[in-house]
Amino acid sequence: MLKLNPYKIGFRTVKTAVGMTLGVIICKLLGLDNYASSAILVVLCIKHTKMHSVQAILSRLVSCLLILFLGSAIFSLLGQHAFVLGLIVLLFIPLTVVLNVQEGVITSCVILLHVFNAKAINGHLILNEIMLLIVGLGIAFLMNLMMPSLDKKLNHFKQDIENQITEIFNIFSQACSMHNDHLNIKFDSLLLNIKKAKSLAFRDVKNHFVRNENSFYHYFDMREEQVELLKRMTSLLERINTDDPILEKISQLMYEIGSNVNSNDYTALRLHSLYEIRLSLDDLPLPTTHKTLNSRAHIIQILNELEEYLNIKSQFGSLKLHSEI
């Protein structure tokens, strides 16, 4: 059965509609021929990001000017015939690939058809087409300067990811205190959220002309590194099958880390607690069986993974401070 998507008028749709309307009105007021074609330029140049929009505009500007002068010259020499039209397209498309402006082929063909249908190929025609380009591409550029802020969505992803990590640490804490070696933790949802968040943060970079980095992107990248450590800790916890006295302290540490996932202020304190646990290991009696020895080894490895987890966060700092670097 055919599934319909929800009906929604987005901001990009509004910009496209307004831009097309303005393009047609302005070109008509200027008395340009084929004034409706400016709407085609607008709709093809409104993109998701400012940088993509600029790239599309430049690509179309170069390709349209190229086809305008190339088409005018060849039509003037060979006549405005259908086979000449095909010949121009045959020569033109590979040229756009060479110049890396093939994105503008469709709009260039519109300009080419204007030249093909023109009663006379002269300066008036060329000026008319250039004015169409200026108005259409100019409006598209202005429309794309208006981009909604992505900070709200990025903060939502940040909060959701932190909540998921907190939940994982709570499970770790319970596993240590209750000696549960069957952890039911799924990382797929968390990793998918991080992937989506990084994609959105990268898109935000493309909405700035002078900034090529995004503090949110580095933040989500940091969380992705930490998740790999959490996966390793999960595996280690599942291998502990003895009641080691140090587990109670580790359980408390896990709970404290989970309660302060979103804060950098307590990272140093958690590292201090971790080092204290390591020192307390020296006061414990040595394992007497192979089973307890393996469990103790896994516990030590968990402490190593926790230390790396905390160091990653400590090196990153806070999101606010990182954005000022």
XYZ file of C-alpha atoms in Angstrom:
325
model
C 0.000 0.000 0.000
C 1.253 3.452 -0.921
C 2.393 5.358 2.150
C 2.034 9.119 2.017
C 4.434 11.464 3.743
C 3.011 14.118 6.082
C 2.092 17.390 4.391
C 4.462 20.098 5.554
C 5.470 23.531 4.297
C 9.091 24.003 5.307
C 11.207 27.134 5.441
C 13.034 26.202 2.238
C 9.693 25.831 0.451
C 8.636 29.287 1.606
C 11.933 30.776 0.411
C 11.540 29.076 -2.961
C 7.994 30.352 -3.431
C 8.881 33.909 -2.391
C 12.054 33.902 -4.487
C 10.289 32.680 -7.620
C 7.581 35.304 -7.193
C 10.088 38.120 -6.723
C 12.154 36.939 -9.680
C 9.212 36.966 -12.068
C 7.898 40.322 -10.799
C 11.276 42.083 -10.990
C 12.142 40.730 -14.433
C 8.703 41.676 -15.733
C 9.049 45.194 -14.329
C 12.429 45.477 -16.037
C 10.749 44.560 -19.312
C 12.905 41.499 -19.906
C 11.976 38.869 -22.458
C 11.373 35.347 -21.115
C 11.051 36.871 -17.636
C 9.457 33.714 -16.214
C 12.770 31.885 -16.685
C 14.212 33.743 -13.701
C 12.003 31.538 -11.518
C 13.841 28.459 -12.808
C 17.156 29.940 -11.696
C 15.767 30.681 -8.241
C 14.280 27.239 -7.630
C 17.453 25.450 -8.757
C 19.794 27.573 -6.638
C 18.035 27.465 -3.276
C 19.891 24.810 -1.289
C 20.027 23.443 2.252
C 23.123 25.454 3.162
C 24.674 28.794 2.248
C 27.880 27.245 0.932
C 26.020 24.807 -1.316
C 23.928 27.701 -2.579
C 26.993 29.773 -3.463
C 28.537 26.799 -5.250
C 25.328 26.240 -7.219
C 25.071 29.926 -8.142
C 28.675 30.146 -9.337
C 28.335 26.912 -11.278
C 25.186 28.105 -13.032
C 26.577 31.573 -13.678
C 29.686 30.214 -15.399
C 27.822 27.577 -17.408
C 25.040 29.974 -18.452
C 27.460 32.663 -19.606
C 29.451 30.017 -21.438
C 26.418 28.660 -23.302
C 25.147 32.174 -23.993
C 28.262 33.251 -25.864
C 29.021 29.827 -27.341
C 25.453 29.356 -28.540
C 25.224 32.882 -29.918
C 28.438 32.434 -31.891
C 27.567 29.015 -33.344
C 23.959 29.923 -34.171
C 25.206 33.070 -35.908
C 27.583 30.989 -38.027
C 25.463 27.913 -38.771
C 21.932 29.184 -38.301
C 19.235 28.479 -35.726
C 18.472 24.908 -36.747
C 17.616 21.861 -34.665
C 20.755 19.945 -35.660
C 22.878 22.966 -34.664
C 21.123 22.977 -31.288
C 22.066 19.323 -30.807
C 25.643 20.016 -31.901
C 26.006 22.800 -29.329
C 24.711 20.563 -26.534
C 27.049 17.795 -27.704
C 30.033 20.121 -27.385
C 28.839 21.989 -24.317
C 28.141 19.225 -21.781
C 31.676 17.715 -21.866
C 33.020 21.257 -21.513
C 31.034 21.788 -18.308
C 32.499 18.561 -16.931
C 36.005 19.809 -17.707
C 35.271 23.096 -15.926
C 33.428 21.299 -13.089
C 30.263 23.349 -13.615
C 28.023 20.520 -14.844
C 25.509 21.407 -12.140
C 24.437 24.290 -14.361
C 23.627 22.228 -17.468
C 19.839 22.393 -17.024
C 19.683 26.161 -16.590
C 22.183 26.583 -19.407
C 19.870 24.676 -21.724
C 17.095 27.130 -20.851
C 19.358 30.019 -21.871
C 20.349 28.135 -25.024
C 16.696 27.697 -26.008
C 16.163 31.436 -25.568
C 18.957 32.048 -28.064
C 17.601 29.334 -30.365
C 14.117 30.895 -30.418
C 15.316 34.498 -30.657
C 14.326 36.436 -33.765
C 17.724 38.089 -33.820
C 20.989 37.320 -32.055
C 22.362 40.685 -31.004
C 23.497 42.742 -28.034
C 19.936 43.200 -26.796
C 19.456 39.433 -26.523
C 22.737 38.929 -24.679
C 21.992 41.794 -22.279
C 18.504 40.400 -21.668
C 19.863 36.967 -20.759
C 22.560 38.427 -18.510
C 19.927 40.467 -16.668
C 17.833 37.318 -16.204
C 20.862 35.622 -14.682
C 21.650 38.538 -12.383
C 18.092 38.811 -11.081
C 17.456 35.067 -10.705
C 20.799 34.171 -9.155
C 20.848 37.323 -7.038
C 17.463 36.570 -5.504
C 18.498 32.965 -4.867
C 21.600 34.214 -3.052
C 19.581 36.624 -0.903
C 17.028 33.932 -0.074
C 19.784 31.574 1.035
C 21.248 34.144 3.391
C 18.176 33.459 5.511
C 18.927 30.130 7.146
C 17.222 28.951 10.345
C 19.540 28.328 13.289
C 20.308 24.667 13.929
C 21.362 25.234 17.549
C 18.012 24.105 18.944
C 18.162 20.787 17.079
C 21.822 20.308 17.981
C 21.114 20.944 21.659
C 18.248 18.464 21.495
C 20.596 15.813 20.095
C 23.141 16.699 22.782
C 20.590 16.255 25.567
C 19.276 13.004 24.123
C 22.778 11.535 23.754
C 23.738 12.550 27.287
C 20.567 10.969 28.670
C 21.365 7.718 26.888
C 24.923 7.705 28.244
C 23.601 8.428 31.745
C 21.280 5.446 31.436
C 24.194 3.229 30.402
C 26.244 4.280 33.431
C 23.277 3.607 35.711
C 23.115 0.085 34.290
C 26.866 -0.262 34.859
C 26.446 0.900 38.451
C 23.659 -1.588 39.126
C 25.650 -4.368 37.487
C 28.581 -3.709 39.831
C 26.480 -3.491 42.986
C 24.181 -6.416 42.176
C 26.845 -8.510 40.406
C 24.763 -8.775 37.253
C 26.758 -10.198 34.354
C 23.888 -10.097 31.841
C 23.720 -6.522 30.596
C 21.053 -5.699 28.059
C 22.541 -2.574 26.492
C 21.869 -1.638 22.881
C 24.232 0.929 21.401
C 22.603 1.120 17.959
C 20.195 3.913 18.875
C 22.913 5.949 20.584
C 25.333 5.604 17.680
C 22.585 6.500 15.208
C 21.794 9.650 17.185
C 25.465 10.624 17.189
C 25.695 10.013 13.448
C 22.640 12.202 12.796
C 23.958 14.879 15.140
C 27.355 14.977 13.409
C 25.643 15.248 10.038
C 23.547 18.170 11.281
C 26.598 19.852 12.824
C 28.484 19.498 9.540
C 25.535 21.078 7.758
C 25.741 23.984 10.192
C 29.370 24.524 9.165
C 28.193 24.918 5.569
C 25.888 27.723 6.687
C 28.847 29.958 7.537
C 31.156 31.538 4.992
C 34.072 32.251 7.330
C 33.896 29.298 9.711
C 35.059 25.821 8.772
C 34.598 24.169 12.160
C 31.708 23.527 14.495
C 32.076 23.010 18.240
C 29.045 20.726 18.259
C 30.691 18.502 15.653
C 33.764 18.084 17.864
C 31.492 17.439 20.831
C 29.599 14.633 19.086
C 32.877 13.237 17.790
C 34.105 13.131 21.386
C 30.953 11.283 22.455
C 31.455 8.787 19.654
C 34.912 7.983 21.013
C 33.448 7.532 24.480
C 30.762 5.166 23.208
C 33.451 2.837 21.883
C 34.891 2.741 25.400
C 31.440 2.073 26.852
C 31.047 -0.888 24.518
C 34.354 -2.303 25.719
C 33.352 -1.755 29.347
C 30.095 -3.593 28.736
C 31.998 -6.599 27.481
C 34.341 -6.501 30.486
C 31.517 -6.200 33.013
C 29.808 -9.242 31.535
C 32.954 -11.281 32.201
C 33.029 -10.504 35.927
C 31.392 -13.415 37.711
C 32.726 -13.097 41.251
C 31.858 -10.836 44.166
C 34.946 -8.641 44.345
C 34.874 -6.147 47.257
C 36.145 -3.324 45.036
C 33.011 -3.471 42.881
C 30.995 -1.446 45.382
C 33.352 1.510 45.004
C 33.319 1.160 41.235
C 29.524 1.094 41.336
C 29.503 4.413 43.186
C 31.989 5.882 40.711
C 29.852 4.737 37.781
C 26.815 6.385 39.347
C 28.685 9.662 39.889
C 29.963 9.706 36.306
C 26.459 9.019 35.003
C 25.043 11.838 37.111
C 27.526 14.326 35.641
C 27.679 13.321 31.979
C 26.895 16.843 30.821
C 29.365 18.595 33.099
C 33.098 19.032 32.731
C 33.510 20.559 36.189
C 33.458 17.194 37.953
C 35.769 15.277 35.615
C 38.854 15.969 37.738
C 36.987 14.820 40.851
C 35.959 11.585 39.163
C 39.541 10.968 38.063
C 40.659 11.503 41.656
C 38.071 8.966 42.843
C 39.276 6.520 40.211
C 42.897 6.864 41.351
C 41.796 6.267 44.949
C 40.103 3.038 43.883
C 43.291 1.957 42.156
C 45.294 2.615 45.319
C 42.784 0.689 47.409
C 43.396 -2.354 45.215
C 46.812 -2.665 46.867
C 45.144 -3.154 50.248
C 42.933 -5.992 49.049
C 44.013 -9.613 49.359
C 45.260 -11.212 46.183
C 42.833 -13.440 44.263
C 43.137 -17.066 45.297
C 41.433 -18.766 42.365
C 41.675 -18.542 38.618
C 38.097 -17.277 38.484
C 38.687 -14.413 40.913
C 41.985 -13.591 39.211
C 40.230 -13.172 35.867
C 37.560 -11.003 37.446
C 40.171 -8.793 39.106
C 41.973 -8.420 35.772
C 38.724 -7.351 34.101
C 38.084 -4.857 36.901
C 41.513 -3.299 36.421
C 40.846 -3.051 32.693
C 37.493 -1.378 33.393
C 39.301 1.228 35.486
C 41.686 1.821 32.585
C 38.772 2.295 30.199
C 37.070 4.640 32.656
C 40.232 6.688 32.948
C 40.419 7.050 29.176
C 36.719 7.955 29.073
C 37.235 10.738 31.611
C 40.427 11.960 29.965
C 38.654 12.315 26.618
C 36.036 14.531 28.252
C 38.669 16.456 30.194
C 40.688 17.163 27.042
C 37.594 18.334 25.207
C 36.516 20.701 27.958
C 33.063 22.238 27.926
C 31.103 22.893 24.750
C 31.101 26.628 25.479
C 34.859 26.824 25.994
C 35.508 24.626 22.973
C 33.509 26.939 20.731
C 35.768 29.825 21.752
C 38.979 28.098 20.687
